[in-house]
Amino acid sequence: NAGVTQTPKFRILKIGQSMTLQCTQDMNHNYMYWYRQDPGMGLKLIYYSVGAGITDKGEVPNGYNVSRSTTEDFPLRLELAAPSQTSVYFCASTNRGRASDEQFFGPGTRLTVL
Amino acid sequence: AQSVSQHNHHVILSEAASLELGCNYSYGGTVNLFWYVQYPGQHLQLLLKYFSGDPLVKGIKGFEAEFIKSKFSFNLRKPSVQWSDTAEYFCAAPAGNKLTFGGGTRVLVKP
């Protein structure tokens, strides 16, 4: 199992550009999550999905969009990149979303918006 | 809503020193708690978790954590750290089917 994979690893965007961060998991997990990590702020939830076709907003969804057309993939879209979106982005998944379930994380995408 | 706070943002230690990282949570009902670790350049991985039973939880790499319900705390400990424990440590608690993370503590272990 590759687990949770993310592409790209690094990206530099200009203000106003758009891009899609890819996330794929091969564990047949139902629940998938996107977080952003900023220094001293921990991880903040952007969007999550409880299954194919179902997505919901997290704590900091503004400026982002997601889709979940398959169980495996959960891409995150930035439509008009802004400097405030400079961050490290992590995708995670878990099987049943129970309170005691461990989340499995991808390696992250470091995004810089200039 | 559940919130999680970690007391220290940065900790610097020498090898063989003892480590204790503080974590407090806000919700007083049934509690599940996690410690995740992020080694330099790597993704987050689970260090240990508490969901019921013995309040003293053993994790990987010699770490342990104690759940103290009366203090709303879940502090992480290691009796003797190694240089390889240099990492960022996150405490987390579930909020429904999501996780709420603390701000993280960066630990630097000097050789």
PDB file of C-alpha atoms in Angstrom:
ATOM      1  CA  ASN A   1       0.000   0.000   0.000  1.00  0.00           C
ATOM      2  CA  ALA A   2       1.255   3.452  -0.885  1.00  0.00           C
ATOM      3  CA  GLY A   3      -1.108   4.943   1.709  1.00  0.00           C
ATOM      4  CA  VAL A   4      -1.935   8.604   1.063  1.00  0.00           C
ATOM      5  CA  THR A   5      -0.068  10.267  -1.765  1.00  0.00           C
ATOM      6  CA  GLN A   6      -0.013  13.936  -2.696  1.00  0.00           C
ATOM      7  CA  THR A   7       1.258  15.828  -5.714  1.00  0.00           C
ATOM      8  CA  PRO A   8       3.032  18.119  -6.242  1.00  0.00           C
ATOM      9  CA  LYS A   9       5.505  18.264  -3.349  1.00  0.00           C
ATOM     10  CA  PHE A  10       6.314  21.928  -3.958  1.00  0.00           C
ATOM     11  CA  ARG A  11       4.748  24.686  -5.996  1.00  0.00           C
ATOM     12  CA  ILE A  12       5.186  28.420  -6.446  1.00  0.00           C
ATOM     13  CA  LEU A  13       2.200  30.351  -7.749  1.00  0.00           C
ATOM     14  CA  LYS A  14       1.707  33.950  -8.728  1.00  0.00           C
ATOM     15  CA  ILE A  15      -1.186  35.886  -7.236  1.00  0.00           C
ATOM     16  CA  GLY A  16      -4.380  35.138  -9.142  1.00  0.00           C
ATOM     17  CA  GLN A  17      -3.212  31.840 -10.623  1.00  0.00           C
ATOM     18  CA  SER A  18      -5.115  28.647 -10.019  1.00  0.00           C
ATOM     19  CA  MET A  19      -4.022  25.116  -9.305  1.00  0.00           C
ATOM     20  CA  THR A  20      -5.211  21.744  -8.088  1.00  0.00           C
ATOM     21  CA  LEU A  21      -3.522  19.806  -5.315  1.00  0.00           C
ATOM     22  CA  GLN A  22      -3.956  16.095  -5.848  1.00  0.00           C
ATOM     23  CA  CYS A  23      -4.597  13.536  -3.120  1.00  0.00           C
ATOM     24  CA  THR A  24      -5.056   9.806  -3.570  1.00  0.00           C
ATOM     25  CA  GLN A  25      -5.412   7.007  -1.045  1.00  0.00           C
ATOM     26  CA  ASP A  26      -5.337   3.270  -1.735  1.00  0.00           C
ATOM     27  CA  MET A  27      -6.729   2.059   1.585  1.00  0.00           C
ATOM     28  CA  ASN A  28     -10.397   2.235   0.509  1.00  0.00           C
ATOM     29  CA  HIS A  29     -11.046   4.796   3.236  1.00  0.00           C
ATOM     30  CA  ASN A  30     -14.364   6.582   3.229  1.00  0.00           C
ATOM     31  CA  TYR A  31     -13.293   9.747   5.025  1.00  0.00           C
ATOM     32  CA  MET A  32     -10.807  12.166   3.549  1.00  0.00           C
ATOM     33  CA  TYR A  33      -9.596  15.549   4.799  1.00  0.00           C
ATOM     34  CA  TRP A  34      -7.619  18.558   3.670  1.00  0.00           C
ATOM     35  CA  TYR A  35      -5.640  20.568   6.223  1.00  0.00           C
ATOM     36  CA  ARG A  36      -3.341  23.508   6.020  1.00  0.00           C
ATOM     37  CA  GLN A  37      -0.439  23.863   8.413  1.00  0.00           C
ATOM     38  CA  ASP A  38       0.872  27.284   9.380  1.00  0.00           C
ATOM     39  CA  PRO A  39       3.666  27.880  11.916  1.00  0.00           C
ATOM     40  CA  GLY A  40       2.387  27.927  15.486  1.00  0.00           C
ATOM     41  CA  MET A  41      -1.207  27.366  14.359  1.00  0.00           C
ATOM     42  CA  GLY A  42      -1.319  23.598  14.176  1.00  0.00           C
ATOM     43  CA  LEU A  43      -3.445  22.101  11.424  1.00  0.00           C
ATOM     44  CA  LYS A  44      -6.645  23.743  10.317  1.00  0.00           C
ATOM     45  CA  LEU A  45      -9.296  21.764   8.468  1.00  0.00           C
ATOM     46  CA  ILE A  46     -10.198  23.176   5.052  1.00  0.00           C
ATOM     47  CA  TYR A  47     -12.673  20.622   3.677  1.00  0.00           C
ATOM     48  CA  TYR A  48     -13.561  17.034   4.311  1.00  0.00           C
ATOM     49  CA  SER A  49     -15.511  14.235   2.685  1.00  0.00           C
ATOM     50  CA  VAL A  50     -17.366  11.296   4.213  1.00  0.00           C
ATOM     51  CA  GLY A  51     -17.634   9.395   0.947  1.00  0.00           C
ATOM     52  CA  ALA A  52     -17.731   9.743  -2.814  1.00  0.00           C
ATOM     53  CA  GLY A  53     -20.009  12.587  -3.844  1.00  0.00           C
ATOM     54  CA  ILE A  54     -20.200  14.109  -0.343  1.00  0.00           C
ATOM     55  CA  THR A  55     -18.076  17.032   0.807  1.00  0.00           C
ATOM     56  CA  ASP A  56     -18.378  19.613   3.557  1.00  0.00           C
ATOM     57  CA  LYS A  57     -16.615  22.723   4.764  1.00  0.00           C
ATOM     58  CA  GLY A  58     -14.141  22.706   7.583  1.00  0.00           C
ATOM     59  CA  GLU A  59     -12.795  25.564   9.624  1.00  0.00           C
ATOM     60  CA  VAL A  60     -11.066  27.576   6.857  1.00  0.00           C
ATOM     61  CA  PRO A  61     -12.766  26.833   3.495  1.00  0.00           C
ATOM     62  CA  ASN A  62     -12.645  30.298   1.910  1.00  0.00           C
ATOM     63  CA  GLY A  63     -10.654  30.387  -1.316  1.00  0.00           C
ATOM     64  CA  TYR A  64     -10.762  26.625  -1.829  1.00  0.00           C
ATOM     65  CA  ASN A  65     -12.979  24.056  -3.503  1.00  0.00           C
ATOM     66  CA  VAL A  66     -13.036  20.279  -3.455  1.00  0.00           C
ATOM     67  CA  SER A  67     -14.696  17.394  -5.222  1.00  0.00           C
ATOM     68  CA  ARG A  68     -14.929  13.681  -4.485  1.00  0.00           C
ATOM     69  CA  SER A  69     -15.941  11.728  -7.547  1.00  0.00           C
ATOM     70  CA  THR A  70     -14.232   8.500  -6.450  1.00  0.00           C
ATOM     71  CA  THR A  71     -13.359   6.888  -3.128  1.00  0.00           C
ATOM     72  CA  GLU A  72      -9.646   7.184  -3.888  1.00  0.00           C
ATOM     73  CA  ASP A  73      -9.274  10.813  -4.979  1.00  0.00           C
ATOM     74  CA  PHE A  74      -9.925  14.082  -3.184  1.00  0.00           C
ATOM     75  CA  PRO A  75      -8.432  17.036  -5.096  1.00  0.00           C
ATOM     76  CA  LEU A  76      -8.240  20.533  -3.604  1.00  0.00           C
ATOM     77  CA  ARG A  77      -8.659  23.471  -5.963  1.00  0.00           C
ATOM     78  CA  LEU A  78      -7.347  27.008  -5.476  1.00  0.00           C
ATOM     79  CA  GLU A  79      -9.081  29.298  -7.958  1.00  0.00           C
ATOM     80  CA  LEU A  80      -7.434  32.693  -7.362  1.00  0.00           C
ATOM     81  CA  ALA A  81      -4.269  32.208  -5.380  1.00  0.00           C
ATOM     82  CA  ALA A  82      -3.519  34.786  -2.680  1.00  0.00           C
ATOM     83  CA  PRO A  83      -0.422  35.239  -0.466  1.00  0.00           C
ATOM     84  CA  SER A  84      -2.538  34.180   2.534  1.00  0.00           C
ATOM     85  CA  GLN A  85      -2.716  30.719   0.988  1.00  0.00           C
ATOM     86  CA  THR A  86       1.018  30.214   1.342  1.00  0.00           C
ATOM     87  CA  SER A  87       1.123  27.157   3.563  1.00  0.00           C
ATOM     88  CA  VAL A  88       1.810  23.448   3.749  1.00  0.00           C
ATOM     89  CA  TYR A  89      -1.195  21.374   2.750  1.00  0.00           C
ATOM     90  CA  PHE A  90      -1.832  17.895   4.072  1.00  0.00           C
ATOM     91  CA  CYS A  91      -4.367  15.373   2.923  1.00  0.00           C
ATOM     92  CA  ALA A  92      -5.502  12.639   5.315  1.00  0.00           C
ATOM     93  CA  SER A  93      -7.877   9.715   5.352  1.00  0.00           C
ATOM     94  CA  THR A  94      -9.547   7.382   7.794  1.00  0.00           C
ATOM     95  CA  ASN A  95     -11.836   4.431   7.352  1.00  0.00           C
ATOM     96  CA  ARG A  96     -14.939   5.027   9.414  1.00  0.00           C
ATOM     97  CA  GLY A  97     -14.493   8.494  10.893  1.00  0.00           C
ATOM     98  CA  ARG A  98     -15.063   7.256  14.429  1.00  0.00           C
ATOM     99  CA  ALA A  99     -13.668   9.323  17.266  1.00  0.00           C
ATOM    100  CA  SER A 100     -11.087   6.655  18.100  1.00  0.00           C
ATOM    101  CA  ASP A 101      -9.859   6.180  14.514  1.00  0.00           C
ATOM    102  CA  GLU A 102      -6.362   7.203  13.499  1.00  0.00           C
ATOM    103  CA  GLN A 103      -6.008   9.499  10.523  1.00  0.00           C
ATOM    104  CA  PHE A 104      -3.351   8.650   7.923  1.00  0.00           C
ATOM    105  CA  PHE A 105      -1.545  11.590   6.394  1.00  0.00           C
ATOM    106  CA  GLY A 106       0.097  12.257   3.070  1.00  0.00           C
ATOM    107  CA  PRO A 107       3.569  13.814   2.746  1.00  0.00           C
ATOM    108  CA  GLY A 108       2.251  17.318   2.143  1.00  0.00           C
ATOM    109  CA  THR A 109       2.433  19.997  -0.541  1.00  0.00           C
ATOM    110  CA  ARG A 110       4.393  23.168   0.196  1.00  0.00           C
ATOM    111  CA  LEU A 111       2.753  26.059  -1.636  1.00  0.00           C
ATOM    112  CA  THR A 112       4.135  29.569  -1.946  1.00  0.00           C
ATOM    113  CA  VAL A 113       2.067  32.367  -3.470  1.00  0.00           C
ATOM    114  CA  LEU A 114       4.037  35.422  -4.558  1.00  0.00           C
TER     115      LEU A 114
ATOM    116  CA  ALA B   1     -16.895  22.839  20.236  1.00  0.00           C
ATOM    117  CA  GLN B   2     -13.799  20.904  21.169  1.00  0.00           C
ATOM    118  CA  SER B   3     -10.597  22.936  21.428  1.00  0.00           C
ATOM    119  CA  VAL B   4      -7.063  21.753  22.126  1.00  0.00           C
ATOM    120  CA  SER B   5      -4.215  23.846  23.493  1.00  0.00           C
ATOM    121  CA  GLN B   6      -0.536  23.071  23.824  1.00  0.00           C
ATOM    122  CA  HIS B   7       1.423  25.063  26.346  1.00  0.00           C
ATOM    123  CA  ASN B   8       4.821  25.285  24.750  1.00  0.00           C
ATOM    124  CA  HIS B   9       5.592  26.329  21.208  1.00  0.00           C
ATOM    125  CA  HIS B  10       9.296  25.483  21.349  1.00  0.00           C
ATOM    126  CA  VAL B  11      11.319  23.207  23.603  1.00  0.00           C
ATOM    127  CA  ILE B  12      15.085  22.747  23.466  1.00  0.00           C
ATOM    128  CA  LEU B  13      16.676  19.841  25.314  1.00  0.00           C
ATOM    129  CA  SER B  14      19.912  17.954  25.514  1.00  0.00           C
ATOM    130  CA  GLU B  15      20.077  14.246  24.795  1.00  0.00           C
ATOM    131  CA  ALA B  16      19.123  12.053  27.765  1.00  0.00           C
ATOM    132  CA  ALA B  17      16.993  14.821  29.295  1.00  0.00           C
ATOM    133  CA  SER B  18      13.375  14.082  30.154  1.00  0.00           C
ATOM    134  CA  LEU B  19      10.594  15.546  28.051  1.00  0.00           C
ATOM    135  CA  GLU B  20       7.065  16.544  29.010  1.00  0.00           C
ATOM    136  CA  LEU B  21       4.737  18.348  26.628  1.00  0.00           C
ATOM    137  CA  GLY B  22       1.465  19.751  27.871  1.00  0.00           C
ATOM    138  CA  CYS B  23      -1.903  19.353  26.185  1.00  0.00           C
ATOM    139  CA  ASN B  24      -5.307  20.502  27.434  1.00  0.00           C
ATOM    140  CA  TYR B  25      -8.674  19.903  25.826  1.00  0.00           C
ATOM    141  CA  SER B  26     -11.982  21.612  26.454  1.00  0.00           C
ATOM    142  CA  TYR B  27     -14.772  19.042  26.022  1.00  0.00           C
ATOM    143  CA  GLY B  28     -15.766  17.170  29.156  1.00  0.00           C
ATOM    144  CA  GLY B  29     -17.762  14.277  27.714  1.00  0.00           C
ATOM    145  CA  THR B  30     -16.419  10.999  26.345  1.00  0.00           C
ATOM    146  CA  VAL B  31     -12.898  11.745  25.301  1.00  0.00           C
ATOM    147  CA  ASN B  32     -10.558  10.345  22.715  1.00  0.00           C
ATOM    148  CA  LEU B  33      -7.129  11.947  22.450  1.00  0.00           C
ATOM    149  CA  PHE B  34      -4.166  11.614  20.131  1.00  0.00           C
ATOM    150  CA  TRP B  35      -0.555  12.630  19.899  1.00  0.00           C
ATOM    151  CA  TYR B  36       0.887  12.880  16.403  1.00  0.00           C
ATOM    152  CA  VAL B  37       4.521  13.504  15.517  1.00  0.00           C
ATOM    153  CA  GLN B  38       6.012  15.141  12.444  1.00  0.00           C
ATOM    154  CA  TYR B  39       9.714  14.491  11.902  1.00  0.00           C
ATOM    155  CA  PRO B  40      11.589  17.019   9.746  1.00  0.00           C
ATOM    156  CA  GLY B  41      10.473  16.762   6.146  1.00  0.00           C
ATOM    157  CA  GLN B  42       7.999  13.989   6.861  1.00  0.00           C
ATOM    158  CA  HIS B  43       4.250  13.649   7.196  1.00  0.00           C
ATOM    159  CA  LEU B  44       2.357  13.364  10.457  1.00  0.00           C
ATOM    160  CA  GLN B  45       2.198   9.939  12.032  1.00  0.00           C
ATOM    161  CA  LEU B  46       0.431   8.622  15.081  1.00  0.00           C
ATOM    162  CA  LEU B  47       2.516   8.461  18.255  1.00  0.00           C
ATOM    163  CA  LEU B  48      -0.178   7.194  20.610  1.00  0.00           C
ATOM    164  CA  LYS B  49      -3.856   7.510  21.394  1.00  0.00           C
ATOM    165  CA  TYR B  50      -6.257   7.210  24.304  1.00  0.00           C
ATOM    166  CA  PHE B  51      -9.863   6.155  23.901  1.00  0.00           C
ATOM    167  CA  SER B  52     -10.720   4.219  27.069  1.00  0.00           C
ATOM    168  CA  GLY B  53      -9.273   2.138  29.893  1.00  0.00           C
ATOM    169  CA  ASP B  54      -5.867   2.675  31.445  1.00  0.00           C
ATOM    170  CA  PRO B  55      -5.203   6.423  31.542  1.00  0.00           C
ATOM    171  CA  LEU B  56      -1.476   5.816  31.064  1.00  0.00           C
ATOM    172  CA  VAL B  57      -0.954   5.118  27.384  1.00  0.00           C
ATOM    173  CA  LYS B  58       2.223   3.709  25.879  1.00  0.00           C
ATOM    174  CA  GLY B  59       3.187   4.681  22.356  1.00  0.00           C
ATOM    175  CA  ILE B  60       5.967   4.115  19.898  1.00  0.00           C
ATOM    176  CA  LYS B  61       9.622   5.048  20.468  1.00  0.00           C
ATOM    177  CA  GLY B  62       9.349   5.073  24.257  1.00  0.00           C
ATOM    178  CA  PHE B  63       6.710   7.798  24.500  1.00  0.00           C
ATOM    179  CA  GLU B  64       3.816   7.694  26.918  1.00  0.00           C
ATOM    180  CA  ALA B  65       0.963  10.006  27.809  1.00  0.00           C
ATOM    181  CA  GLU B  66      -1.284  10.296  30.830  1.00  0.00           C
ATOM    182  CA  PHE B  67      -4.959  11.177  30.570  1.00  0.00           C
ATOM    183  CA  ILE B  68      -6.093  13.140  33.639  1.00  0.00           C
ATOM    184  CA  LYS B  69      -9.804  13.773  33.320  1.00  0.00           C
ATOM    185  CA  SER B  70     -10.027  16.146  36.286  1.00  0.00           C
ATOM    186  CA  LYS B  71      -7.413  18.399  34.721  1.00  0.00           C
ATOM    187  CA  PHE B  72      -8.610  18.032  31.111  1.00  0.00           C
ATOM    188  CA  SER B  73      -5.036  17.119  30.271  1.00  0.00           C
ATOM    189  CA  PHE B  74      -3.187  14.580  28.142  1.00  0.00           C
ATOM    190  CA  ASN B  75       0.513  15.307  28.613  1.00  0.00           C
ATOM    191  CA  LEU B  76       3.167  13.526  26.583  1.00  0.00           C
ATOM    192  CA  ARG B  77       6.325  12.246  28.265  1.00  0.00           C
ATOM    193  CA  LYS B  78       9.579  10.542  27.462  1.00  0.00           C
ATOM    194  CA  PRO B  79      12.099   9.809  30.225  1.00  0.00           C
ATOM    195  CA  SER B  80      15.233  10.157  28.081  1.00  0.00           C
ATOM    196  CA  VAL B  81      15.184  11.830  24.675  1.00  0.00           C
ATOM    197  CA  GLN B  82      17.446  11.174  21.730  1.00  0.00           C
ATOM    198  CA  TRP B  83      18.572  13.456  18.932  1.00  0.00           C
ATOM    199  CA  SER B  84      16.169  11.561  16.650  1.00  0.00           C
ATOM    200  CA  ASP B  85      13.218  12.839  18.716  1.00  0.00           C
ATOM    201  CA  THR B  86      13.687  16.258  17.151  1.00  0.00           C
ATOM    202  CA  ALA B  87      10.270  16.867  15.631  1.00  0.00           C
ATOM    203  CA  GLU B  88       7.032  18.772  15.953  1.00  0.00           C
ATOM    204  CA  TYR B  89       4.422  17.207  18.217  1.00  0.00           C
ATOM    205  CA  PHE B  90       0.685  17.743  17.913  1.00  0.00           C
ATOM    206  CA  CYS B  91      -2.050  16.909  20.351  1.00  0.00           C
ATOM    207  CA  ALA B  92      -5.471  16.299  18.777  1.00  0.00           C
ATOM    208  CA  ALA B  93      -9.017  15.518  19.816  1.00  0.00           C
ATOM    209  CA  PRO B  94     -12.004  14.441  17.734  1.00  0.00           C
ATOM    210  CA  ALA B  95     -14.875  16.826  17.060  1.00  0.00           C
ATOM    211  CA  GLY B  96     -17.508  14.638  15.455  1.00  0.00           C
ATOM    212  CA  ASN B  97     -15.843  12.902  12.521  1.00  0.00           C
ATOM    213  CA  LYS B  98     -13.096  15.535  12.355  1.00  0.00           C
ATOM    214  CA  LEU B  99      -9.948  16.197  14.358  1.00  0.00           C
ATOM    215  CA  THR B 100      -9.090  19.394  16.205  1.00  0.00           C
ATOM    216  CA  PHE B 101      -5.351  19.977  16.569  1.00  0.00           C
ATOM    217  CA  GLY B 102      -3.373  21.978  19.060  1.00  0.00           C
ATOM    218  CA  GLY B 103      -0.865  24.529  17.801  1.00  0.00           C
ATOM    219  CA  GLY B 104       2.040  22.095  17.964  1.00  0.00           C
ATOM    220  CA  THR B 105       5.273  22.046  19.934  1.00  0.00           C
ATOM    221  CA  ARG B 106       8.616  22.076  18.156  1.00  0.00           C
ATOM    222  CA  VAL B 107      11.162  20.014  20.035  1.00  0.00           C
ATOM    223  CA  LEU B 108      14.859  20.339  19.320  1.00  0.00           C
ATOM    224  CA  VAL B 109      17.160  17.793  20.934  1.00  0.00           C
ATOM    225  CA  LYS B 110      20.790  18.833  20.988  1.00  0.00           C
ATOM    226  CA  PRO B 111      23.342  16.011  20.646  1.00  0.00           C
TER     227      PRO B 111
END
